[in-house]
Short mmCIF file of C-alpha atoms in Angstrom, two decimals:
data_model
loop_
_atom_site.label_atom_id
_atom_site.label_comp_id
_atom_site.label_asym_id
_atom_site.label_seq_id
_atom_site.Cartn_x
_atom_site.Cartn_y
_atom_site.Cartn_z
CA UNK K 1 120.93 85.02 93.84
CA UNK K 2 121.97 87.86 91.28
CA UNK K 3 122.60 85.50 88.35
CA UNK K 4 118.84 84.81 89.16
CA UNK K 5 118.06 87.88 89.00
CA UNK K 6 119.53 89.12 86.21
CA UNK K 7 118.52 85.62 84.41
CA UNK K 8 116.66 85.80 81.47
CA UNK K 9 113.33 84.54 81.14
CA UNK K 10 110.45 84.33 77.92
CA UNK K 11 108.93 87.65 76.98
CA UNK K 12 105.66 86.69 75.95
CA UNK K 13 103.97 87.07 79.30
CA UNK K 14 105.34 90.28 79.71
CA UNK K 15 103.72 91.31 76.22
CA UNK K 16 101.22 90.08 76.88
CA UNK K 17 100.53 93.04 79.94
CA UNK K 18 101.65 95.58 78.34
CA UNK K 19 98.69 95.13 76.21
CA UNK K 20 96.49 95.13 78.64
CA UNK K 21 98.03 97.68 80.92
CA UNK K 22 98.69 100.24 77.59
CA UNK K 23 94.50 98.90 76.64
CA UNK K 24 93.66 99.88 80.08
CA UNK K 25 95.72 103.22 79.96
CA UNK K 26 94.03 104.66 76.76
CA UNK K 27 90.71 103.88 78.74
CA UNK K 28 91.75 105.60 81.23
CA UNK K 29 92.80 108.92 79.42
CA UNK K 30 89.24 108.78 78.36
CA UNK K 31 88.14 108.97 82.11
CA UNK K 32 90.31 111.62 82.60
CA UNK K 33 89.07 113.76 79.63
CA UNK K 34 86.03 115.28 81.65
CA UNK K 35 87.73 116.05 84.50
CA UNK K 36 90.87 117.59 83.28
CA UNK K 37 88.33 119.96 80.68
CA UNK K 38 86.40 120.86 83.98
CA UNK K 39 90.03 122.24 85.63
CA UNK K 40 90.12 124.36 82.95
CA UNK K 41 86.82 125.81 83.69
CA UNK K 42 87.85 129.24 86.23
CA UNK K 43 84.67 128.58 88.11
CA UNK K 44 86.24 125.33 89.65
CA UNK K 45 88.42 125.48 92.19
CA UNK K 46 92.53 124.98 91.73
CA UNK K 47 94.22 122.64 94.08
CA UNK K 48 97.31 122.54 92.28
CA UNK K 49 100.72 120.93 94.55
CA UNK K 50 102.94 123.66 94.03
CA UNK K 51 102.18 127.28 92.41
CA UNK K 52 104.93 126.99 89.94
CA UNK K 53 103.25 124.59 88.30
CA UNK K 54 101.14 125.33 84.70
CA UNK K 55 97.52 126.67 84.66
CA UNK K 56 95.38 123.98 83.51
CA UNK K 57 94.13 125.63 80.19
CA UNK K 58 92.22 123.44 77.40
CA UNK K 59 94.77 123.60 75.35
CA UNK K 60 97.19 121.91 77.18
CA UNK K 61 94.40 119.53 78.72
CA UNK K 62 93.53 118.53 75.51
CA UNK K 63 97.10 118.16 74.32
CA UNK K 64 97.90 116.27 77.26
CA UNK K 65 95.45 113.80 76.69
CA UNK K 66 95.65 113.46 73.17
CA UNK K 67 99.47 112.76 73.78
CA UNK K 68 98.35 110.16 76.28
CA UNK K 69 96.21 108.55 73.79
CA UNK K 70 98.80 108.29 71.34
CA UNK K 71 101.51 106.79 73.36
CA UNK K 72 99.14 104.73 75.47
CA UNK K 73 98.16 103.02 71.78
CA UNK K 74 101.77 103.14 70.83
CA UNK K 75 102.84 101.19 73.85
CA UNK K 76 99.51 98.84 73.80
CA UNK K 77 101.07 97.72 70.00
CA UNK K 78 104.48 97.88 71.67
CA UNK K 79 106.09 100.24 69.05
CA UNK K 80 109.30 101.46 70.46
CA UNK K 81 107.94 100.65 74.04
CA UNK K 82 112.03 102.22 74.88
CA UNK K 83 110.04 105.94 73.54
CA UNK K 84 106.60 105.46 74.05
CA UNK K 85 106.95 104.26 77.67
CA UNK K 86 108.38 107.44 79.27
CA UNK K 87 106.37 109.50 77.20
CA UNK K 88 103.11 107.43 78.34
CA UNK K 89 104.61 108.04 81.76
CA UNK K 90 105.19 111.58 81.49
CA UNK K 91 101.48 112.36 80.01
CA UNK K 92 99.64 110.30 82.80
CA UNK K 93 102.63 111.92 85.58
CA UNK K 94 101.64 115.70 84.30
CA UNK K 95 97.80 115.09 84.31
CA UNK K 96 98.23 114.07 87.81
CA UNK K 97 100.55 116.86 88.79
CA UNK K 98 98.43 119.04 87.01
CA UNK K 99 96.00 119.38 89.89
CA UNK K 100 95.35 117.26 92.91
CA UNK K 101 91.64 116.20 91.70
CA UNK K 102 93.14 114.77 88.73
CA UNK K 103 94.58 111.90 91.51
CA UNK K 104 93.86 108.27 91.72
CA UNK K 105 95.28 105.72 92.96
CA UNK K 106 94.88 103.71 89.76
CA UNK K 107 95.96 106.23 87.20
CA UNK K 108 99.50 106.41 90.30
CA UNK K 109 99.22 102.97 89.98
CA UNK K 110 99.25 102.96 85.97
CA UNK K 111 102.52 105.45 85.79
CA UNK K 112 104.35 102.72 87.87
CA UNK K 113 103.28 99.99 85.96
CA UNK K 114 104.28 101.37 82.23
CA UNK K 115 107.71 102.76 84.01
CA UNK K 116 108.01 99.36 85.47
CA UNK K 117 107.35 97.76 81.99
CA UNK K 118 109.73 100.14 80.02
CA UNK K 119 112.16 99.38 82.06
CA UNK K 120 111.46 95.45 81.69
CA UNK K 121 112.12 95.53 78.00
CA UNK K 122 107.98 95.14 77.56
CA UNK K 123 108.34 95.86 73.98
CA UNK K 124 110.11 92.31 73.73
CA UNK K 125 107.21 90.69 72.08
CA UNK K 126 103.83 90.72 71.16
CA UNK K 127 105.14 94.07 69.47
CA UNK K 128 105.42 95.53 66.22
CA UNK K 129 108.46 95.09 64.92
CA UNK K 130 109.30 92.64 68.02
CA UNK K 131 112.17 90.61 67.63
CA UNK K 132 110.97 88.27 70.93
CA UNK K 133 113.98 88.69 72.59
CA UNK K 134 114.05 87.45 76.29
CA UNK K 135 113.71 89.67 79.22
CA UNK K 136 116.02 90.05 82.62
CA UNK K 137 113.98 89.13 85.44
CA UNK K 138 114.46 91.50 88.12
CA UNK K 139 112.51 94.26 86.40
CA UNK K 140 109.61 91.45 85.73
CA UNK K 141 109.82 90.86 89.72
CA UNK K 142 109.37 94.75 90.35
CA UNK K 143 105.98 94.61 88.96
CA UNK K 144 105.17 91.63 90.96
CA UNK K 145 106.37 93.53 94.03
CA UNK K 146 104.15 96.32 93.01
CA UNK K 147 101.25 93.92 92.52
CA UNK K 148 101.83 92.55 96.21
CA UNK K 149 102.44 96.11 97.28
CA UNK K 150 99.01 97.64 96.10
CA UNK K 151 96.87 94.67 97.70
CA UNK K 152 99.39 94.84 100.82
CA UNK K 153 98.91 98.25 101.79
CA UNK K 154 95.75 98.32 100.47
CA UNK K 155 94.47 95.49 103.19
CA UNK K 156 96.45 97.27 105.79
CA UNK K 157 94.77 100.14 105.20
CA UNK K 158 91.14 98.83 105.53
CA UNK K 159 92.06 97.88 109.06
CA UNK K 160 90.36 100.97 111.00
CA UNK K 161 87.28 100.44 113.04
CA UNK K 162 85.40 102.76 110.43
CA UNK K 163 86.03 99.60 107.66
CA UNK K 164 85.61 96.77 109.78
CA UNK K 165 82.60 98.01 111.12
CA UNK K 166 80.73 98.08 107.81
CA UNK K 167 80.07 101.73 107.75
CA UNK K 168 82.92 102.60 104.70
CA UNK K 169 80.97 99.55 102.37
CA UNK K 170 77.78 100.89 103.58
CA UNK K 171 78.21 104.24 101.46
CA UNK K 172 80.75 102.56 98.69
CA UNK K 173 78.13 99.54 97.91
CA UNK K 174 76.26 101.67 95.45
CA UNK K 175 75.93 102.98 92.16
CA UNK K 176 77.39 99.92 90.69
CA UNK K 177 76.27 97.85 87.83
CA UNK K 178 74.15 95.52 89.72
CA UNK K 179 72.37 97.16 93.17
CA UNK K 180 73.68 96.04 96.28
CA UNK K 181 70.69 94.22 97.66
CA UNK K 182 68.60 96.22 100.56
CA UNK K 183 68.17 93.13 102.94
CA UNK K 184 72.32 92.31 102.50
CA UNK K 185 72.86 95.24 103.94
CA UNK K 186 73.39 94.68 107.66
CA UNK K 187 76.05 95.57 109.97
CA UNK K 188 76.63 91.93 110.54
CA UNK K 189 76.69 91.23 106.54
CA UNK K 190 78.71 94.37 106.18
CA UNK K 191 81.29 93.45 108.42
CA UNK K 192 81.59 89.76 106.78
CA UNK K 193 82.07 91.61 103.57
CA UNK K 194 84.79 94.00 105.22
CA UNK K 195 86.67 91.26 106.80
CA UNK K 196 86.88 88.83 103.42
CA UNK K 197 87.57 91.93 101.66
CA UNK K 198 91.14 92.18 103.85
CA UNK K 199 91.53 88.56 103.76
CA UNK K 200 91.78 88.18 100.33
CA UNK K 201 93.48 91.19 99.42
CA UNK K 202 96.25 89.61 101.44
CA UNK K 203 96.22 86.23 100.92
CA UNK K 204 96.22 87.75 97.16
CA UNK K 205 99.15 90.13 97.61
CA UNK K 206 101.17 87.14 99.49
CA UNK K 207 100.32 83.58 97.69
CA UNK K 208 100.34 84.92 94.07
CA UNK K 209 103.63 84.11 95.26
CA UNK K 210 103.59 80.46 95.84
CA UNK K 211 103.23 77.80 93.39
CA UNK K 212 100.62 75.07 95.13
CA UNK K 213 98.40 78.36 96.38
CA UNK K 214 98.66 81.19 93.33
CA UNK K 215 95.37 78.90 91.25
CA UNK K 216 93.59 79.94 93.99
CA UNK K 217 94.73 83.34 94.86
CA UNK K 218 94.02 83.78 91.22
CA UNK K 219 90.89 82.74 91.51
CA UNK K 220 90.18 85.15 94.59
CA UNK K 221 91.89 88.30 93.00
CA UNK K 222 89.38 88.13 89.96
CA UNK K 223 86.26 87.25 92.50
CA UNK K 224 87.39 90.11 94.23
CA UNK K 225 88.17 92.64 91.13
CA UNK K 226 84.47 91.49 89.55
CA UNK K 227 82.62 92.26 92.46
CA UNK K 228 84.05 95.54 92.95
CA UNK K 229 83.05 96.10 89.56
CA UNK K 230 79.71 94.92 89.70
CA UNK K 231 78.70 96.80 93.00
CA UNK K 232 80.94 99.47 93.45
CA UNK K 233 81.31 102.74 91.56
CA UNK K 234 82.74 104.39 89.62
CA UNK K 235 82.63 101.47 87.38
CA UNK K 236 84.59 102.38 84.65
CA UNK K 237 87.84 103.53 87.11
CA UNK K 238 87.71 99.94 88.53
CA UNK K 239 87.16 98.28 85.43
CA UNK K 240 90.58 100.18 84.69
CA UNK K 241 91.86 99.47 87.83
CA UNK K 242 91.00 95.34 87.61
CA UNK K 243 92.50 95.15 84.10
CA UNK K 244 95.89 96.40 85.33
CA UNK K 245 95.57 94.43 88.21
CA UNK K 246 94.56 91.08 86.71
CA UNK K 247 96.84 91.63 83.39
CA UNK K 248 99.80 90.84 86.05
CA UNK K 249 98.77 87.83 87.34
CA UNK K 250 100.22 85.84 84.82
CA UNK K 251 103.66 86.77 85.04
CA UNK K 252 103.96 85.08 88.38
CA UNK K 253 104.13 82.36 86.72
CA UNK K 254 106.96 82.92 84.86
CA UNK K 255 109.52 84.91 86.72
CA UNK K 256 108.46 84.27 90.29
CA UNK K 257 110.78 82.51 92.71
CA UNK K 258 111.00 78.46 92.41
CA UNK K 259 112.71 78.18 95.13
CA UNK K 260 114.22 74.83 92.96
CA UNK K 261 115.37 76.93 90.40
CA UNK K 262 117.76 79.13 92.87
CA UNK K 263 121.10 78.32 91.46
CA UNK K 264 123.43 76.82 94.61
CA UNK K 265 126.39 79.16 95.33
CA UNK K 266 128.63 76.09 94.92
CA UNK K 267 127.39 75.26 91.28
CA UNK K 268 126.24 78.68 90.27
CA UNK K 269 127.60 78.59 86.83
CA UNK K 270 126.50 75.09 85.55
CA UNK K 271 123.04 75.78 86.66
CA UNK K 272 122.73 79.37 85.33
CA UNK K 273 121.09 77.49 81.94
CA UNK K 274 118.85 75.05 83.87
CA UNK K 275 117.73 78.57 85.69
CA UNK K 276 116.57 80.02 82.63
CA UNK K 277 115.37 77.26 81.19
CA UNK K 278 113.02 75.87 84.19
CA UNK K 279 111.27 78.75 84.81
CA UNK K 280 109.95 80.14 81.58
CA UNK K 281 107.29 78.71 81.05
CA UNK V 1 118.79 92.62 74.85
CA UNK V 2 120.52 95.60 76.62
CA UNK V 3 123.46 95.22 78.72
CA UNK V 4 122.92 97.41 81.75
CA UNK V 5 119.89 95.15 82.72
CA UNK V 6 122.24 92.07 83.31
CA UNK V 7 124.30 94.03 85.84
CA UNK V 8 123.92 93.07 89.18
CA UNK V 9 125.25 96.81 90.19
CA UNK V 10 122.20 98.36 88.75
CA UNK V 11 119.13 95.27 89.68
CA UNK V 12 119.97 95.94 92.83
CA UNK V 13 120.29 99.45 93.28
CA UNK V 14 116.94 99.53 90.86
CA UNK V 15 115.24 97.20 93.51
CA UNK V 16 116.30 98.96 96.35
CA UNK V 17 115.45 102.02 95.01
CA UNK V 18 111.75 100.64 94.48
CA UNK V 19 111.28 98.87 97.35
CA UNK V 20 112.47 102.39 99.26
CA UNK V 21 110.04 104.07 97.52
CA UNK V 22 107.10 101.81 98.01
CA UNK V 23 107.62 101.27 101.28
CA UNK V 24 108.27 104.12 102.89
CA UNK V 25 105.69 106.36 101.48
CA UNK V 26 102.71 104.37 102.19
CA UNK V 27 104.01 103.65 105.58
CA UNK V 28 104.56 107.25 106.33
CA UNK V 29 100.94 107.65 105.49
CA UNK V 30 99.59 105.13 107.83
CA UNK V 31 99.20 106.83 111.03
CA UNK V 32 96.51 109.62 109.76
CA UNK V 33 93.33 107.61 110.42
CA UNK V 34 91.32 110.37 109.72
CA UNK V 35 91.37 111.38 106.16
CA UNK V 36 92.48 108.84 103.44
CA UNK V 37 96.01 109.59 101.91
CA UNK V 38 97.24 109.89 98.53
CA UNK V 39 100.19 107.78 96.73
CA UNK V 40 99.58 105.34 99.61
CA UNK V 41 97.36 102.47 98.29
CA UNK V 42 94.42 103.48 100.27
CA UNK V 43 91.29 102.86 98.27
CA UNK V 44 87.79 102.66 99.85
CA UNK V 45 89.67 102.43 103.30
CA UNK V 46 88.41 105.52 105.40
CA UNK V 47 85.02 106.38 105.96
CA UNK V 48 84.63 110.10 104.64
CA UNK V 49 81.47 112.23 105.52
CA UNK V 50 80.50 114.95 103.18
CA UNK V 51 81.01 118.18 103.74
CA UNK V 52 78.51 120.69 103.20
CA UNK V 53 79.56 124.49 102.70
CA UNK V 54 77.14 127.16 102.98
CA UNK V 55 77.67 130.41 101.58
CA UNK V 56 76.05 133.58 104.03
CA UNK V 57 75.56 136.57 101.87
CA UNK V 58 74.29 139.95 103.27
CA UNK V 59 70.48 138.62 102.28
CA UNK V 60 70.40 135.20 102.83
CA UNK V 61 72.04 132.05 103.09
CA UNK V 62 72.40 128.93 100.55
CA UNK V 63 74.12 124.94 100.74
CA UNK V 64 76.95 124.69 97.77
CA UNK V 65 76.66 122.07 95.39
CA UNK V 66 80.25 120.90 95.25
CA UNK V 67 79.85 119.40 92.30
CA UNK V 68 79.52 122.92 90.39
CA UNK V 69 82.89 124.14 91.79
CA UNK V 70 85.30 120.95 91.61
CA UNK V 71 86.40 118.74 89.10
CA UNK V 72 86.52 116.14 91.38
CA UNK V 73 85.33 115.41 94.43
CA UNK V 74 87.87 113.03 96.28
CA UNK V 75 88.58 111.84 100.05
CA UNK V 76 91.86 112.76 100.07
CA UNK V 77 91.24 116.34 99.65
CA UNK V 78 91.24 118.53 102.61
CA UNK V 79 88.17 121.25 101.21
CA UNK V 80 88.80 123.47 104.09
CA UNK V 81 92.12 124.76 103.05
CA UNK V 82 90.81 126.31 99.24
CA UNK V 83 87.48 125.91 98.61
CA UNK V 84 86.34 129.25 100.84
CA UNK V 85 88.50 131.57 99.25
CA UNK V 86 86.84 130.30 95.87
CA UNK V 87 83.51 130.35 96.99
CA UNK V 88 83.87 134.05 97.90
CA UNK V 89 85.73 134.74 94.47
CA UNK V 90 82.62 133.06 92.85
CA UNK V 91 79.85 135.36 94.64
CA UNK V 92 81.10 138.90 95.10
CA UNK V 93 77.78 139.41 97.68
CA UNK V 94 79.42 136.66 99.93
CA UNK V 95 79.95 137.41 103.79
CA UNK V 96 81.20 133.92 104.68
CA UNK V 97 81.51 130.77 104.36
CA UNK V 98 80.32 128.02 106.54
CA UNK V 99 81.36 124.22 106.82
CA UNK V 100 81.31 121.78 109.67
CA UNK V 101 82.33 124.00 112.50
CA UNK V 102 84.11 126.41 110.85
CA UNK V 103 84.25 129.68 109.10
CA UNK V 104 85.85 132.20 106.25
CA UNK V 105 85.34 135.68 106.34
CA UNK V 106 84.94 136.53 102.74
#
């Protein structure tokens, strides 16, 4: 089991994320602009964690996010993702201990990710200067974990009487792209919509894990990420929050458990090589 | 390729480490049902009524536009604990403050 872990497997899936993700995190320090320039207003309220911590002025909001810019394009291009990463993380982990409206659970969501990625060696292709080297696979399966995590908890969460019964969608179906239709919206309809909305967020956060069902948990994770998009709001923070989300999906594929690939204790060393080479596809 | 990824020692203290983490903080946040939590994975899970404030000064009385006095307005946020003291900062002719069944003497 740890010689499959620590087996290596190809990078280019991996790269191929950390595009997206570092895409997705420049977006998002765009988002953030507005709100972080607002803190810095004295007429809004501070809600900082601790009192220690900085006073939000625009000088260091605008710092802050220029520096996340920069590293967040840095690490999209994968230039010295072993720099840029922690610094990426450290700009998006001071905006949000800046102030406790500066949370979300995507931007939380998008420190773990480009930690997750530095630490899997992301800048291993589809990166200036790349040498496409191969990657270890445990750090590959953290970000899997943290895929299943978010839709895990996420599900587990919804189930409260105040989801199922319809009445959280009835106030989140609007201000979306397209307008949730008037005549949809019935308790009964509402609580269909509730209900599929758990379902798939777990059978997404447990079968992107299999090999016969992750085609169609695919298939329901981006049904699920485009209507959120298309009905919910804000749209732009779950446009952000679908691109990280669906930018992972493809490295199931490649470092996920084949439970055929699992070298036997008994012939662990001749089948180290057939490891690597079976599942990197 | 760097070396200390290929030791065993340090995947699994890494994954442990991780799965600690993101386990146990989300779970700790499970049993409050009645405001959504932070750094738990809880989006669009808890239904969250607005809160109105309404600031009582000496002549009369008005509804606060929250929107004027945060950056953000979030579900996770518990209003009660900050947002009176600033509302009395804001208006030096307030008395109190007023929200749901509560009140700050300014």
């Amino acid at each position: 089991m740890l010689t499959w872990l620590t087996a290596e497997i190809q990078p280019a899936p991996l790269g191929i994320s950390r595009t997206f993700v570092g895409a997705a995190a420049v977006l998002r320090a765009l988002i953030a602009l507005p709100v972080v320039v607002k803190l810095s207003d004295p007429s809004i309220v501070r809600l900082p964690y601790a009192d220690w911590l900085p006073h939000p002025t625009k000088v260091l909001v605008l710092t802050l996010i220029a520096s996340w810019i920069i590293f967040g394009l840095a690490f999209t291009l994968g230039w010295r993702v072993s720099i840029t990463g922690p610094l990426l993380v450290g700009s998006i982990g001071m905006t949000l201990a800046l102030d406790q409206q500066t949370y979300s659970n995507h931007l939380y969501l998008m420190a773990w990710l480009v930690l997750l990625m530095t630490l899997a060696d992301a800048g291993a292709s589809r990166a200036i200067g790349g040498s496409n080297r191969r990657v270890v696979r445990w750090p590959v399966l953290l970000i899997l974990g943290q895929v299943s995590i978010v839709y895990g908890f996420s599900a587990l969460t919804k189930l409260n009487q105040g989801f199922l019964s319809g009445s959280v969608l009835a106030s989140a179906l609007r201000g979306g792209l397209v307008p949730f239709p008037d005549f949809l919206r019935t308790p009964e309809f509402l609580w269909i919509i509730a209900a599929g909305a758990v379902l798939t967020e777990l059978f997404v956060a447990i079968f992107l894990w299999s090999p016969s069902l992750r085609r169609m948990a695919f298939v329901m994770g981006a049904g699920f990420h485009l209507l959120t998009i298309l009905f919910m709001a804000p749209t732009l923070e779950l446009l952000v929050f679908s691109i990280e989300m669906l930018a992972l999906y493809p490295l199931f594929r490649g470092a996920t458990l084949e439970f055929g690939d699992l070298p036997s204790l008994d012939h662990k060393t001749s089948l180290v090589g057939g490891t690597t080479s079976k599942s990197t596809d | 390729m760097s070396d200390w990824r290929k030791s065993p020692v340090v995947a699994v203290a890494a994954m442990s480490l991780f799965l600690v983490l993101q386990l146990a903080i989300p779970i700790s946040r499970l049993e409050d049902e009645t405001q959504a939590q932070r750094f738990a994975w809880q989006m669009f899970s808890r239904f969250h009524p607005e809160v109105e404030f309404t600031v009582n000064t000496e002549a009369d009385s008005y509804f606060v536009d929250l929107d004027q006095v945060m950056a953000r307005q979030r579900a996770d946020l518990s209003l009660g604990n900050s947002i009176p003291a600033h509302l009395c900062d804001l208006d030096a002719n307030a008395v109190s403050i007023v929200w749901e069944s509560e009140s700050y003497q300014c």
